[in-house]
C-alpha cells in the first residue's frame, strides 16, 4: 500500500507539472497568434523584444537591437500540439485510469508523456527559431537546421530594395498569415512562408528602413557642415 500511495503521489505531481507547463506553453503560443484579444501592448512588447534579444543574441552585433521579429504563424503548432495531447497524454493516462494502473504501466506512461512533451517543445523551439529579424542595423534571416545548428544571413538597410507579402486562401486571410519577402538589391531575397501578420511586417520594415536612412543622411549633413565650417575657418585664418 505504501508503494501504491507513493506512485499515486508521484503520478499526481507529474501530471500537475505537465499541465502547468503545457498551459504556459499554450499561453505563449496564443499570444503570438496575432489576434487583438491575445496581444498586449506597451510593457508586454518590451518584454517580448527582450526575450527575442536573448534568444537571438549570437546573431546580433554589439549594440544592435531587435526592433521587430517576424515569425511563422502559430497555427503551425496546432497539428503537433493536437498529436502530442492525444497520443502523448490522453491515450496513456486514459488507459491507466480505466484499469492499467500497474507500476510498470505507470512508469511507461510517465516516460511516454515526457518524450511527447519534449517532442512538442522541440517543435516549439524550431518554430520560434525560424524568423526574420528587423534590427537597428538591418535585417537578419535565421533558419533553424538542427538543435545545435542554424544559419543566419544579414543585410544592411542600404542593400534593401523593399518588402512584399502575399496572402492567398480563406484561412490565411482570416488568421492573417502569408508569405513575407524581403527584396534585396542582390536578388537573393529573404522569404518566410506562413509568416504571421505579413502586412504589418512589411509596414514595420519600410518605416524602420526609412528612419534609419534619414538618420544616416542627417548625420552625413551634420558632418559635411562641420567639415565646411572647419575649412572656412582654416581659410580665414590662413588669409589673415
PDB file of N, CA, C and O in Angstrom, residues 38-75:
ATOM      1  N   UNK A  38      -5.519  38.475 -27.732  1.00  0.00           N
ATOM      2  CA  UNK A  38      -4.408  37.727 -27.140  1.00  0.00           C
ATOM      3  C   UNK A  38      -3.138  38.561 -27.040  1.00  0.00           C
ATOM      4  O   UNK A  38      -2.119  38.071 -26.597  1.00  0.00           O
ATOM      5  N   UNK A  39      -3.160  39.806 -27.505  1.00  0.00           N
ATOM      6  CA  UNK A  39      -1.931  40.595 -27.564  1.00  0.00           C
ATOM      7  C   UNK A  39      -2.033  41.817 -26.670  1.00  0.00           C
ATOM      8  O   UNK A  39      -3.024  42.513 -26.685  1.00  0.00           O
ATOM      9  N   UNK A  40      -1.022  42.064 -25.880  1.00  0.00           N
ATOM     10  CA  UNK A  40      -0.979  43.240 -25.031  1.00  0.00           C
ATOM     11  C   UNK A  40       0.060  44.191 -25.590  1.00  0.00           C
ATOM     12  O   UNK A  40       0.999  43.777 -26.266  1.00  0.00           O
ATOM     13  N   UNK A  41      -0.107  45.470 -25.274  1.00  0.00           N
ATOM     14  CA  UNK A  41       0.806  46.476 -25.798  1.00  0.00           C
ATOM     15  C   UNK A  41       1.763  46.934 -24.712  1.00  0.00           C
ATOM     16  O   UNK A  41       1.773  46.418 -23.610  1.00  0.00           O
ATOM     17  N   UNK A  42       2.567  47.956 -25.041  1.00  0.00           N
ATOM     18  CA  UNK A  42       3.426  48.606 -24.063  1.00  0.00           C
ATOM     19  C   UNK A  42       4.481  47.717 -23.477  1.00  0.00           C
ATOM     20  O   UNK A  42       5.382  47.251 -24.157  1.00  0.00           O
ATOM     21  N   UNK A  43       4.370  47.469 -22.152  1.00  0.00           N
ATOM     22  CA  UNK A  43       5.371  46.713 -21.420  1.00  0.00           C
ATOM     23  C   UNK A  43       5.526  45.312 -21.956  1.00  0.00           C
ATOM     24  O   UNK A  43       6.633  44.764 -21.986  1.00  0.00           O
ATOM     25  N   UNK A  44       4.419  44.709 -22.385  1.00  0.00           N
ATOM     26  CA  UNK A  44       4.478  43.345 -22.918  1.00  0.00           C
ATOM     27  C   UNK A  44       5.350  43.305 -24.163  1.00  0.00           C
ATOM     28  O   UNK A  44       6.127  42.375 -24.364  1.00  0.00           O
ATOM     29  N   UNK A  45       5.223  44.316 -25.031  1.00  0.00           N
ATOM     30  CA  UNK A  45       6.029  44.364 -26.240  1.00  0.00           C
ATOM     31  C   UNK A  45       7.513  44.485 -25.905  1.00  0.00           C
ATOM     32  O   UNK A  45       8.363  43.861 -26.541  1.00  0.00           O
ATOM     33  N   UNK A  46       7.829  45.267 -24.892  1.00  0.00           N
ATOM     34  CA  UNK A  46       9.226  45.415 -24.477  1.00  0.00           C
ATOM     35  C   UNK A  46       9.772  44.095 -23.945  1.00  0.00           C
ATOM     36  O   UNK A  46      10.918  43.732 -24.222  1.00  0.00           O
ATOM     37  N   UNK A  47       8.953  43.385 -23.179  1.00  0.00           N
ATOM     38  CA  UNK A  47       9.381  42.091 -22.656  1.00  0.00           C
ATOM     39  C   UNK A  47       9.609  41.096 -23.786  1.00  0.00           C
ATOM     40  O   UNK A  47      10.559  40.308 -23.747  1.00  0.00           O
ATOM     41  N   UNK A  48       8.743  41.130 -24.790  1.00  0.00           N
ATOM     42  CA  UNK A  48       8.909  40.241 -25.945  1.00  0.00           C
ATOM     43  C   UNK A  48      10.216  40.525 -26.668  1.00  0.00           C
ATOM     44  O   UNK A  48      10.930  39.613 -27.081  1.00  0.00           O
ATOM     45  N   UNK A  49      10.531  41.810 -26.858  1.00  0.00           N
ATOM     46  CA  UNK A  49      11.763  42.166 -27.547  1.00  0.00           C
ATOM     47  C   UNK A  49      12.989  41.775 -26.725  1.00  0.00           C
ATOM     48  O   UNK A  49      14.017  41.392 -27.276  1.00  0.00           O
ATOM     49  N   UNK A  50      12.875  41.865 -25.391  1.00  0.00           N
ATOM     50  CA  UNK A  50      13.977  41.426 -24.538  1.00  0.00           C
ATOM     51  C   UNK A  50      14.201  39.932 -24.695  1.00  0.00           C
ATOM     52  O   UNK A  50      15.345  39.467 -24.793  1.00  0.00           O
ATOM     53  N   UNK A  51      13.107  39.167 -24.730  1.00  0.00           N
ATOM     54  CA  UNK A  51      13.226  37.725 -24.928  1.00  0.00           C
ATOM     55  C   UNK A  51      13.838  37.422 -26.287  1.00  0.00           C
ATOM     56  O   UNK A  51      14.706  36.546 -26.425  1.00  0.00           O
ATOM     57  N   UNK A  52      13.398  38.142 -27.324  1.00  0.00           N
ATOM     58  CA  UNK A  52      13.944  37.925 -28.662  1.00  0.00           C
ATOM     59  C   UNK A  52      15.444  38.218 -28.678  1.00  0.00           C
ATOM     60  O   UNK A  52      16.226  37.486 -29.297  1.00  0.00           O
ATOM     61  N   UNK A  53      15.858  39.283 -27.992  1.00  0.00           N
ATOM     62  CA  UNK A  53      17.276  39.632 -27.955  1.00  0.00           C
ATOM     63  C   UNK A  53      18.087  38.535 -27.293  1.00  0.00           C
ATOM     64  O   UNK A  53      19.181  38.183 -27.765  1.00  0.00           O
ATOM     65  N   UNK A  54      17.572  37.968 -26.199  1.00  0.00           N
ATOM     66  CA  UNK A  54      18.284  36.887 -25.523  1.00  0.00           C
ATOM     67  C   UNK A  54      18.316  35.628 -26.389  1.00  0.00           C
ATOM     68  O   UNK A  54      19.338  34.937 -26.450  1.00  0.00           O
ATOM     69  N   UNK A  55      17.215  35.341 -27.048  1.00  0.00           N
ATOM     70  CA  UNK A  55      17.117  34.126 -27.853  1.00  0.00           C
ATOM     71  C   UNK A  55      18.035  34.188 -29.073  1.00  0.00           C
ATOM     72  O   UNK A  55      18.666  33.187 -29.440  1.00  0.00           O
ATOM     73  N   UNK A  56      18.120  35.360 -29.704  1.00  0.00           N
ATOM     74  CA  UNK A  56      18.913  35.512 -30.931  1.00  0.00           C
ATOM     75  C   UNK A  56      20.200  36.301 -30.686  1.00  0.00           C
ATOM     76  O   UNK A  56      20.752  36.890 -31.621  1.00  0.00           O
ATOM     77  N   UNK A  57      20.683  36.306 -29.456  1.00  0.00           N
ATOM     78  CA  UNK A  57      21.828  37.144 -29.087  1.00  0.00           C
ATOM     79  C   UNK A  57      23.060  36.877 -29.949  1.00  0.00           C
ATOM     80  O   UNK A  57      23.785  37.804 -30.317  1.00  0.00           O
ATOM     81  N   UNK A  58      23.302  35.623 -30.286  1.00  0.00           N
ATOM     82  CA  UNK A  58      24.534  35.288 -31.010  1.00  0.00           C
ATOM     83  C   UNK A  58      24.530  35.802 -32.448  1.00  0.00           C
ATOM     84  O   UNK A  58      25.573  35.822 -33.107  1.00  0.00           O
ATOM     85  N   UNK A  59      23.362  36.225 -32.947  1.00  0.00           N
ATOM     86  CA  UNK A  59      23.275  36.731 -34.312  1.00  0.00           C
ATOM     87  C   UNK A  59      23.362  38.253 -34.382  1.00  0.00           C
ATOM     88  O   UNK A  59      23.340  38.819 -35.477  1.00  0.00           O
ATOM     89  N   UNK A  60      23.455  38.923 -33.224  1.00  0.00           N
ATOM     90  CA  UNK A  60      23.449  40.378 -33.182  1.00  0.00           C
ATOM     91  C   UNK A  60      24.850  40.940 -32.999  1.00  0.00           C
ATOM     92  O   UNK A  60      25.690  40.344 -32.321  1.00  0.00           O
ATOM     93  N   UNK A  61      25.070  42.101 -33.622  1.00  0.00           N
ATOM     94  CA  UNK A  61      26.322  42.819 -33.403  1.00  0.00           C
ATOM     95  C   UNK A  61      26.258  43.558 -32.073  1.00  0.00           C
ATOM     96  O   UNK A  61      25.192  43.703 -31.473  1.00  0.00           O
ATOM     97  N   UNK A  62      27.390  44.022 -31.606  1.00  0.00           N
ATOM     98  CA  UNK A  62      27.441  44.745 -30.342  1.00  0.00           C
ATOM     99  C   UNK A  62      26.610  46.015 -30.450  1.00  0.00           C
ATOM    100  O   UNK A  62      26.803  46.826 -31.358  1.00  0.00           O
ATOM    101  N   UNK A  63      25.689  46.189 -29.510  1.00  0.00           N
ATOM    102  CA  UNK A  63      24.841  47.373 -29.502  1.00  0.00           C
ATOM    103  C   UNK A  63      23.634  47.297 -30.417  1.00  0.00           C
ATOM    104  O   UNK A  63      22.795  48.207 -30.399  1.00  0.00           O
ATOM    105  N   UNK A  64      23.512  46.245 -31.173  1.00  0.00           N
ATOM    106  CA  UNK A  64      22.386  46.106 -32.102  1.00  0.00           C
ATOM    107  C   UNK A  64      21.141  45.664 -31.345  1.00  0.00           C
ATOM    108  O   UNK A  64      21.195  44.821 -30.453  1.00  0.00           O
ATOM    109  N   UNK A  65      19.997  46.230 -31.710  1.00  0.00           N
ATOM    110  CA  UNK A  65      18.734  45.922 -31.051  1.00  0.00           C
ATOM    111  C   UNK A  65      17.738  45.342 -32.048  1.00  0.00           C
ATOM    112  O   UNK A  65      17.688  45.761 -33.203  1.00  0.00           O
ATOM    113  N   UNK A  66      16.940  44.389 -31.582  1.00  0.00           N
ATOM    114  CA  UNK A  66      15.849  43.848 -32.388  1.00  0.00           C
ATOM    115  C   UNK A  66      14.639  44.757 -32.202  1.00  0.00           C
ATOM    116  O   UNK A  66      14.137  44.933 -31.106  1.00  0.00           O
ATOM    117  N   UNK A  67      14.161  45.330 -33.305  1.00  0.00           N
ATOM    118  CA  UNK A  67      13.026  46.239 -33.258  1.00  0.00           C
ATOM    119  C   UNK A  67      11.714  45.537 -33.608  1.00  0.00           C
ATOM    120  O   UNK A  67      10.649  45.962 -33.169  1.00  0.00           O
ATOM    121  N   UNK A  68      11.811  44.483 -34.393  1.00  0.00           N
ATOM    122  CA  UNK A  68      10.608  43.713 -34.756  1.00  0.00           C
ATOM    123  C   UNK A  68      11.049  42.338 -35.227  1.00  0.00           C
ATOM    124  O   UNK A  68      12.051  42.210 -35.932  1.00  0.00           O
ATOM    125  N   UNK A  69      10.319  41.318 -34.802  1.00  0.00           N
ATOM    126  CA  UNK A  69      10.640  39.943 -35.196  1.00  0.00           C
ATOM    127  C   UNK A  69       9.454  39.341 -35.939  1.00  0.00           C
ATOM    128  O   UNK A  69       8.318  39.390 -35.448  1.00  0.00           O
ATOM    129  N   UNK A  70       9.717  38.794 -37.115  1.00  0.00           N
ATOM    130  CA  UNK A  70       8.677  38.162 -37.928  1.00  0.00           C
ATOM    131  C   UNK A  70       8.822  36.649 -37.777  1.00  0.00           C
ATOM    132  O   UNK A  70       9.836  36.078 -38.178  1.00  0.00           O
ATOM    133  N   UNK A  71       7.813  36.008 -37.206  1.00  0.00           N
ATOM    134  CA  UNK A  71       7.810  34.562 -37.023  1.00  0.00           C
ATOM    135  C   UNK A  71       6.751  33.925 -37.910  1.00  0.00           C
ATOM    136  O   UNK A  71       5.834  34.611 -38.397  1.00  0.00           O
ATOM    137  N   UNK A  72       6.867  32.636 -38.095  1.00  0.00           N
ATOM    138  CA  UNK A  72       5.806  31.904 -38.770  1.00  0.00           C
ATOM    139  C   UNK A  72       4.595  31.824 -37.852  1.00  0.00           C
ATOM    140  O   UNK A  72       4.722  31.875 -36.634  1.00  0.00           O
ATOM    141  N   UNK A  73       3.425  31.714 -38.451  1.00  0.00           N
ATOM    142  CA  UNK A  73       2.194  31.781 -37.670  1.00  0.00           C
ATOM    143  C   UNK A  73       2.089  30.600 -36.708  1.00  0.00           C
ATOM    144  O   UNK A  73       2.514  29.481 -37.012  1.00  0.00           O
ATOM    145  N   UNK A  74       1.473  30.873 -35.549  1.00  0.00           N
ATOM    146  CA  UNK A  74       1.323  29.849 -34.532  1.00  0.00           C
ATOM    147  C   UNK A  74       0.435  28.688 -34.940  1.00  0.00           C
ATOM    148  O   UNK A  74       0.435  27.651 -34.273  1.00  0.00           O
ATOM    149  N   UNK A  75      -0.322  28.840 -36.032  1.00  0.00           N
ATOM    150  CA  UNK A  75      -1.181  27.743 -36.483  1.00  0.00           C
ATOM    151  C   UNK A  75      -0.358  26.513 -36.857  1.00  0.00           C
ATOM    152  O   UNK A  75      -0.867  25.385 -36.847  1.00  0.00           O
TER     153      UNK A  75
END
